[in-house]
Amino acid sequence: MEVKIAVLASGAGSNFKALVEGETEPGVVDILLTDNPNAGALKLAAELGVEARYLYPGKYRTRFGIEEERLWADFLLDRGVQLICLAGLMRIIKGPLLDAYRGRMLNIHPSLLPAFPGLDAQGQAFSYGVKIAGCTVHYVDDGTDTGQIILQKAVPVLESDQRDSLAARILLQEHEIYSKAVKAHCLGRAVYSKVIR
Ligand code: GRF
């Protein structure tokens, strides 16, 4: 049975594209939702033939208004969306939307969590001087990047790296592991198996 996925993105949308084009069955990307009318993801959605909507997120800058979170949740529930994939959504979700999709909301984060949660994880890792960076797909809970981990991928830091070259290599691995984690979740295997291949 198909699992309807909504991708929520604020920016360029390369992870959204990777989920549309990746092997996620029985998960299928049904819609892109954005809080940013200028998101590059909207253009990608048009190119990929995926329905896309801008929904007003409320008056705050880094989170949703409670009423707006309720509206987003109602919109997605009415549509029969069963899984939310956050892909560069620049807002914290804490209210009715998380309540409606707890255990059914994934996020991609560009570090090996629990190291370097929050903004600019790649820059944090680079400045710290780690030799191994990476990325993580995890469930969303009430904390910042603290939910249960599904998949991680390590990315070695090269002698020649700058923050941006490291971030670019991490991004390529994000695209790989996000589809795999989504597939595992949709098959009911994300929490039970220790290792997903
Ligand atoms: C990615 O690095 C993701 O890990 C982070 O935001 C970035 C989004 O990139 N949460 P894109 O919009 O998917 O290209």
PDB file of C-alpha atoms and ligand atoms in Angstrom:
ATOM      1  CA  MET A   1       0.000   0.000   0.000  1.00  0.00           C
ATOM      2  CA  GLU A   2       1.296   3.399  -0.990  1.00  0.00           C
ATOM      3  CA  VAL A   3       2.441   5.720   1.814  1.00  0.00           C
ATOM      4  CA  LYS A   4       1.733   9.374   0.984  1.00  0.00           C
ATOM      5  CA  ILE A   5       4.622  11.669   1.837  1.00  0.00           C
ATOM      6  CA  ALA A   6       4.652  15.451   2.246  1.00  0.00           C
ATOM      7  CA  VAL A   7       8.038  17.152   2.041  1.00  0.00           C
ATOM      8  CA  LEU A   8       8.349  20.431   3.962  1.00  0.00           C
ATOM      9  CA  ALA A   9      11.170  22.654   2.740  1.00  0.00           C
ATOM     10  CA  SER A  10      12.186  26.317   2.957  1.00  0.00           C
ATOM     11  CA  GLY A  11      15.200  26.442   0.666  1.00  0.00           C
ATOM     12  CA  ALA A  12      16.879  25.026  -2.399  1.00  0.00           C
ATOM     13  CA  GLY A  13      15.102  21.675  -2.226  1.00  0.00           C
ATOM     14  CA  SER A  14      17.845  19.259  -3.246  1.00  0.00           C
ATOM     15  CA  ASN A  15      16.731  16.752  -0.592  1.00  0.00           C
ATOM     16  CA  PHE A  16      13.155  17.122  -1.813  1.00  0.00           C
ATOM     17  CA  LYS A  17      14.346  16.287  -5.335  1.00  0.00           C
ATOM     18  CA  ALA A  18      16.322  13.310  -4.028  1.00  0.00           C
ATOM     19  CA  LEU A  19      13.194  11.972  -2.325  1.00  0.00           C
ATOM     20  CA  VAL A  20      11.104  12.404  -5.464  1.00  0.00           C
ATOM     21  CA  GLU A  21      13.688  10.654  -7.622  1.00  0.00           C
ATOM     22  CA  GLY A  22      14.944   8.155  -5.044  1.00  0.00           C
ATOM     23  CA  GLU A  23      13.828   4.642  -4.277  1.00  0.00           C
ATOM     24  CA  THR A  24      11.341   5.201  -1.458  1.00  0.00           C
ATOM     25  CA  GLU A  25       8.584   2.718  -2.319  1.00  0.00           C
ATOM     26  CA  PRO A  26       6.053   2.163  -0.854  1.00  0.00           C
ATOM     27  CA  GLY A  27       6.554   5.817   0.042  1.00  0.00           C
ATOM     28  CA  VAL A  28       5.596   8.301  -2.686  1.00  0.00           C
ATOM     29  CA  VAL A  29       6.073  12.070  -2.513  1.00  0.00           C
ATOM     30  CA  ASP A  30       2.580  13.493  -2.807  1.00  0.00           C
ATOM     31  CA  ILE A  31       3.171  17.197  -2.189  1.00  0.00           C
ATOM     32  CA  LEU A  32       5.758  19.836  -1.354  1.00  0.00           C
ATOM     33  CA  LEU A  33       4.783  22.411   1.247  1.00  0.00           C
ATOM     34  CA  THR A  34       6.819  25.517   1.912  1.00  0.00           C
ATOM     35  CA  ASP A  35       6.773  28.479   4.269  1.00  0.00           C
ATOM     36  CA  ASN A  36       8.872  30.495   1.815  1.00  0.00           C
ATOM     37  CA  PRO A  37       7.248  31.807  -1.377  1.00  0.00           C
ATOM     38  CA  ASN A  38      10.734  32.204  -2.892  1.00  0.00           C
ATOM     39  CA  ALA A  39      11.978  28.691  -2.091  1.00  0.00           C
ATOM     40  CA  GLY A  40      13.983  27.081  -4.880  1.00  0.00           C
ATOM     41  CA  ALA A  41      12.088  23.917  -3.991  1.00  0.00           C
ATOM     42  CA  LEU A  42       8.955  25.401  -5.600  1.00  0.00           C
ATOM     43  CA  LYS A  43      10.708  25.674  -8.955  1.00  0.00           C
ATOM     44  CA  LEU A  44      12.026  22.125  -8.612  1.00  0.00           C
ATOM     45  CA  ALA A  45       8.524  20.860  -7.821  1.00  0.00           C
ATOM     46  CA  ALA A  46       7.219  22.425 -11.038  1.00  0.00           C
ATOM     47  CA  GLU A  47      10.035  20.801 -13.011  1.00  0.00           C
ATOM     48  CA  LEU A  48       9.413  17.436 -11.374  1.00  0.00           C
ATOM     49  CA  GLY A  49       5.641  17.621 -11.801  1.00  0.00           C
ATOM     50  CA  VAL A  50       4.954  17.428  -8.067  1.00  0.00           C
ATOM     51  CA  GLU A  51       2.135  19.479  -6.572  1.00  0.00           C
ATOM     52  CA  ALA A  52       3.447  22.289  -4.392  1.00  0.00           C
ATOM     53  CA  ARG A  53       1.835  24.797  -2.056  1.00  0.00           C
ATOM     54  CA  TYR A  54       2.950  27.786  -0.057  1.00  0.00           C
ATOM     55  CA  LEU A  55       1.164  27.907   3.281  1.00  0.00           C
ATOM     56  CA  TYR A  56       1.348  30.932   5.570  1.00  0.00           C
ATOM     57  CA  PRO A  57       3.397  29.965   8.640  1.00  0.00           C
ATOM     58  CA  GLY A  58       2.348  32.792  10.966  1.00  0.00           C
ATOM     59  CA  LYS A  59       4.042  35.921  12.186  1.00  0.00           C
ATOM     60  CA  TYR A  60       7.111  34.394  13.861  1.00  0.00           C
ATOM     61  CA  ARG A  61      10.451  33.950  12.126  1.00  0.00           C
ATOM     62  CA  THR A  62      11.783  30.620  13.413  1.00  0.00           C
ATOM     63  CA  ARG A  63       8.632  28.767  14.435  1.00  0.00           C
ATOM     64  CA  PHE A  64       4.986  28.447  13.422  1.00  0.00           C
ATOM     65  CA  GLY A  65       2.121  30.199  15.093  1.00  0.00           C
ATOM     66  CA  ILE A  66       0.030  27.619  16.982  1.00  0.00           C
ATOM     67  CA  GLU A  67      -3.009  28.301  14.849  1.00  0.00           C
ATOM     68  CA  GLU A  68      -0.943  27.990  11.653  1.00  0.00           C
ATOM     69  CA  GLU A  69       0.554  24.682  12.838  1.00  0.00           C
ATOM     70  CA  ARG A  70      -2.986  23.440  13.351  1.00  0.00           C
ATOM     71  CA  LEU A  71      -3.932  24.541   9.826  1.00  0.00           C
ATOM     72  CA  TRP A  72      -0.890  22.809   8.304  1.00  0.00           C
ATOM     73  CA  ALA A  73      -1.715  19.638  10.264  1.00  0.00           C
ATOM     74  CA  ASP A  74      -5.365  19.703   9.173  1.00  0.00           C
ATOM     75  CA  PHE A  75      -4.350  20.267   5.563  1.00  0.00           C
ATOM     76  CA  LEU A  76      -2.010  17.256   5.613  1.00  0.00           C
ATOM     77  CA  LEU A  77      -4.370  14.970   7.549  1.00  0.00           C
ATOM     78  CA  ASP A  78      -7.270  15.821   5.208  1.00  0.00           C
ATOM     79  CA  ARG A  79      -5.072  14.934   2.271  1.00  0.00           C
ATOM     80  CA  GLY A  80      -4.228  11.538   3.727  1.00  0.00           C
ATOM     81  CA  VAL A  81      -0.520  12.272   4.154  1.00  0.00           C
ATOM     82  CA  GLN A  82       1.016   9.563   6.337  1.00  0.00           C
ATOM     83  CA  LEU A  83       4.613  10.718   6.564  1.00  0.00           C
ATOM     84  CA  ILE A  84       6.208  14.158   6.774  1.00  0.00           C
ATOM     85  CA  CYS A  85       9.797  14.613   5.640  1.00  0.00           C
ATOM     86  CA  LEU A  86      11.461  17.828   6.760  1.00  0.00           C
ATOM     87  CA  ALA A  87      14.061  18.831   4.208  1.00  0.00           C
ATOM     88  CA  GLY A  88      15.616  22.127   5.134  1.00  0.00           C
ATOM     89  CA  LEU A  89      12.520  23.551   6.814  1.00  0.00           C
ATOM     90  CA  MET A  90      13.827  26.590   8.691  1.00  0.00           C
ATOM     91  CA  ARG A  91      11.250  26.439  11.484  1.00  0.00           C
ATOM     92  CA  ILE A  92      10.852  24.560  14.726  1.00  0.00           C
ATOM     93  CA  ILE A  93       7.726  22.401  14.966  1.00  0.00           C
ATOM     94  CA  LYS A  94       6.441  21.958  18.492  1.00  0.00           C
ATOM     95  CA  GLY A  95       2.644  22.114  18.547  1.00  0.00           C
ATOM     96  CA  PRO A  96      -0.339  20.536  16.780  1.00  0.00           C
ATOM     97  CA  LEU A  97       1.646  19.514  13.691  1.00  0.00           C
ATOM     98  CA  LEU A  98       4.122  17.482  15.747  1.00  0.00           C
ATOM     99  CA  ASP A  99       1.290  16.038  17.846  1.00  0.00           C
ATOM    100  CA  ALA A 100      -0.514  14.901  14.688  1.00  0.00           C
ATOM    101  CA  TYR A 101       2.583  13.312  13.137  1.00  0.00           C
ATOM    102  CA  ARG A 102       4.704  12.158  16.085  1.00  0.00           C
ATOM    103  CA  GLY A 103       6.577   9.019  15.003  1.00  0.00           C
ATOM    104  CA  ARG A 104       5.659   9.868  11.397  1.00  0.00           C
ATOM    105  CA  MET A 105       7.896  12.907  10.914  1.00  0.00           C
ATOM    106  CA  LEU A 106      11.509  12.594   9.753  1.00  0.00           C
ATOM    107  CA  ASN A 107      14.300  15.146   9.475  1.00  0.00           C
ATOM    108  CA  ILE A 108      17.645  15.217   7.712  1.00  0.00           C
ATOM    109  CA  HIS A 109      20.453  16.910   9.611  1.00  0.00           C
ATOM    110  CA  PRO A 110      23.948  17.620   8.216  1.00  0.00           C
ATOM    111  CA  SER A 111      25.998  16.266  11.131  1.00  0.00           C
ATOM    112  CA  LEU A 112      26.597  13.022  12.953  1.00  0.00           C
ATOM    113  CA  LEU A 113      24.103  13.639  15.748  1.00  0.00           C
ATOM    114  CA  PRO A 114      24.195  14.081  18.702  1.00  0.00           C
ATOM    115  CA  ALA A 115      27.187  16.214  17.657  1.00  0.00           C
ATOM    116  CA  PHE A 116      26.443  19.684  16.274  1.00  0.00           C
ATOM    117  CA  PRO A 117      22.660  20.066  16.498  1.00  0.00           C
ATOM    118  CA  GLY A 118      21.028  23.311  15.357  1.00  0.00           C
ATOM    119  CA  LEU A 119      21.985  25.764  12.645  1.00  0.00           C
ATOM    120  CA  ASP A 120      25.009  25.481  10.334  1.00  0.00           C
ATOM    121  CA  ALA A 121      26.012  22.034  11.552  1.00  0.00           C
ATOM    122  CA  GLN A 122      28.570  21.749   8.759  1.00  0.00           C
ATOM    123  CA  GLY A 123      30.207  25.015   9.799  1.00  0.00           C
ATOM    124  CA  GLN A 124      30.169  23.944  13.443  1.00  0.00           C
ATOM    125  CA  ALA A 125      31.866  20.644  12.586  1.00  0.00           C
ATOM    126  CA  PHE A 126      34.409  22.312  10.299  1.00  0.00           C
ATOM    127  CA  SER A 127      35.316  24.980  12.872  1.00  0.00           C
ATOM    128  CA  TYR A 128      35.601  22.384  15.611  1.00  0.00           C
ATOM    129  CA  GLY A 129      38.143  20.540  13.497  1.00  0.00           C
ATOM    130  CA  VAL A 130      36.521  17.119  13.407  1.00  0.00           C
ATOM    131  CA  LYS A 131      38.127  14.623  11.040  1.00  0.00           C
ATOM    132  CA  ILE A 132      34.881  12.766  10.362  1.00  0.00           C
ATOM    133  CA  ALA A 133      31.690  14.719   9.641  1.00  0.00           C
ATOM    134  CA  GLY A 134      28.454  13.337   8.228  1.00  0.00           C
ATOM    135  CA  CYS A 135      24.674  13.391   8.239  1.00  0.00           C
ATOM    136  CA  THR A 136      21.741  11.848  10.094  1.00  0.00           C
ATOM    137  CA  VAL A 137      18.114  10.984   9.389  1.00  0.00           C
ATOM    138  CA  HIS A 138      16.070  10.935  12.580  1.00  0.00           C
ATOM    139  CA  TYR A 139      12.521  11.121  13.895  1.00  0.00           C
ATOM    140  CA  VAL A 140      11.390  14.537  15.073  1.00  0.00           C
ATOM    141  CA  ASP A 141      10.635  14.935  18.754  1.00  0.00           C
ATOM    142  CA  ASP A 142      10.268  17.936  21.080  1.00  0.00           C
ATOM    143  CA  GLY A 143      13.986  18.704  21.186  1.00  0.00           C
ATOM    144  CA  THR A 144      16.265  20.242  18.587  1.00  0.00           C
ATOM    145  CA  ASP A 145      17.637  17.381  16.451  1.00  0.00           C
ATOM    146  CA  THR A 146      17.268  14.922  19.345  1.00  0.00           C
ATOM    147  CA  GLY A 147      14.839  12.321  18.019  1.00  0.00           C
ATOM    148  CA  GLN A 148      15.562   8.659  17.438  1.00  0.00           C
ATOM    149  CA  ILE A 149      18.198   8.070  14.783  1.00  0.00           C
ATOM    150  CA  ILE A 150      17.318   5.961  11.730  1.00  0.00           C
ATOM    151  CA  LEU A 151      20.413   6.257   9.538  1.00  0.00           C
ATOM    152  CA  GLN A 152      23.767   8.023   9.526  1.00  0.00           C
ATOM    153  CA  LYS A 153      26.580   8.385   7.029  1.00  0.00           C
ATOM    154  CA  ALA A 154      30.124   9.462   7.804  1.00  0.00           C
ATOM    155  CA  VAL A 155      31.957  11.913   5.536  1.00  0.00           C
ATOM    156  CA  PRO A 156      35.724  12.318   6.046  1.00  0.00           C
ATOM    157  CA  VAL A 157      37.033  15.884   6.266  1.00  0.00           C
ATOM    158  CA  LEU A 158      39.794  16.401   3.692  1.00  0.00           C
ATOM    159  CA  GLU A 159      42.958  18.426   4.181  1.00  0.00           C
ATOM    160  CA  SER A 160      41.841  20.690   1.334  1.00  0.00           C
ATOM    161  CA  ASP A 161      38.309  21.240   2.677  1.00  0.00           C
ATOM    162  CA  GLN A 162      36.654  24.547   3.446  1.00  0.00           C
ATOM    163  CA  ARG A 163      33.261  24.727   5.109  1.00  0.00           C
ATOM    164  CA  ASP A 164      31.443  24.836   1.752  1.00  0.00           C
ATOM    165  CA  SER A 165      33.305  21.975   0.073  1.00  0.00           C
ATOM    166  CA  LEU A 166      32.645  19.807   3.131  1.00  0.00           C
ATOM    167  CA  ALA A 167      28.961  20.821   3.148  1.00  0.00           C
ATOM    168  CA  ALA A 168      28.671  19.926  -0.550  1.00  0.00           C
ATOM    169  CA  ARG A 169      30.027  16.411   0.036  1.00  0.00           C
ATOM    170  CA  ILE A 170      27.775  15.935   3.063  1.00  0.00           C
ATOM    171  CA  LEU A 171      24.776  17.020   0.960  1.00  0.00           C
ATOM    172  CA  LEU A 172      25.437  14.246  -1.575  1.00  0.00           C
ATOM    173  CA  GLN A 173      25.319  11.689   1.246  1.00  0.00           C
ATOM    174  CA  GLU A 174      22.157  13.292   2.663  1.00  0.00           C
ATOM    175  CA  HIS A 175      20.454  12.510  -0.634  1.00  0.00           C
ATOM    176  CA  GLU A 176      21.523   8.857  -0.372  1.00  0.00           C
ATOM    177  CA  ILE A 177      20.469   8.168   3.199  1.00  0.00           C
ATOM    178  CA  TYR A 178      17.222  10.138   3.185  1.00  0.00           C
ATOM    179  CA  SER A 179      15.578   7.900   0.591  1.00  0.00           C
ATOM    180  CA  LYS A 180      16.819   4.763   2.332  1.00  0.00           C
ATOM    181  CA  ALA A 181      15.491   5.898   5.706  1.00  0.00           C
ATOM    182  CA  VAL A 182      12.132   6.849   4.192  1.00  0.00           C
ATOM    183  CA  LYS A 183      11.847   3.457   2.548  1.00  0.00           C
ATOM    184  CA  ALA A 184      12.733   1.717   5.810  1.00  0.00           C
ATOM    185  CA  HIS A 185      10.123   3.726   7.695  1.00  0.00           C
ATOM    186  CA  CYS A 186       7.441   3.011   5.092  1.00  0.00           C
ATOM    187  CA  LEU A 187       8.215  -0.699   5.279  1.00  0.00           C
ATOM    188  CA  GLY A 188       8.012  -0.565   9.083  1.00  0.00           C
ATOM    189  CA  ARG A 189      11.674  -1.408   9.457  1.00  0.00           C
ATOM    190  CA  ALA A 190      13.123   1.881  10.651  1.00  0.00           C
ATOM    191  CA  VAL A 191      12.925   1.244  14.400  1.00  0.00           C
ATOM    192  CA  TYR A 192      13.412  -2.467  14.595  1.00  0.00           C
ATOM    193  CA  SER A 193      16.497  -3.045  12.535  1.00  0.00           C
ATOM    194  CA  LYS A 194      19.761  -1.742  13.906  1.00  0.00           C
ATOM    195  CA  VAL A 195      21.300  -1.504  10.456  1.00  0.00           C
ATOM    196  CA  ILE A 196      19.508  -0.614   7.227  1.00  0.00           C
ATOM    197  CA  ARG A 197      21.267  -1.373   3.975  1.00  0.00           C
TER     198      ARG A 197
HETATM  199  C1  GRF B   1      20.440  20.325   4.132  1.00  0.00           C
HETATM  200  O1  GRF B   1      21.798  20.435   4.434  1.00  0.00           O
HETATM  201  C2  GRF B   1      19.707  19.711   5.284  1.00  0.00           C
HETATM  202  O2  GRF B   1      20.456  18.758   5.970  1.00  0.00           O
HETATM  203  C3  GRF B   1      19.452  20.892   6.175  1.00  0.00           C
HETATM  204  O3  GRF B   1      19.150  21.944   5.298  1.00  0.00           O
HETATM  205  C4  GRF B   1      19.767  21.691   4.029  1.00  0.00           C
HETATM  206  C5  GRF B   1      18.692  21.715   2.990  1.00  0.00           C
HETATM  207  O4  GRF B   1      19.210  21.600   1.700  1.00  0.00           O
HETATM  208  N1  GRF B   1      18.443  20.584   7.151  1.00  0.00           N
HETATM  209  P1  GRF B   1      18.215  21.386   0.475  1.00  0.00           P
HETATM  210  O5  GRF B   1      17.201  22.539   0.521  1.00  0.00           O
HETATM  211  O6  GRF B   1      17.565  20.056   0.628  1.00  0.00           O
HETATM  212  O7  GRF B   1      19.080  21.465  -0.750  1.00  0.00           O
END
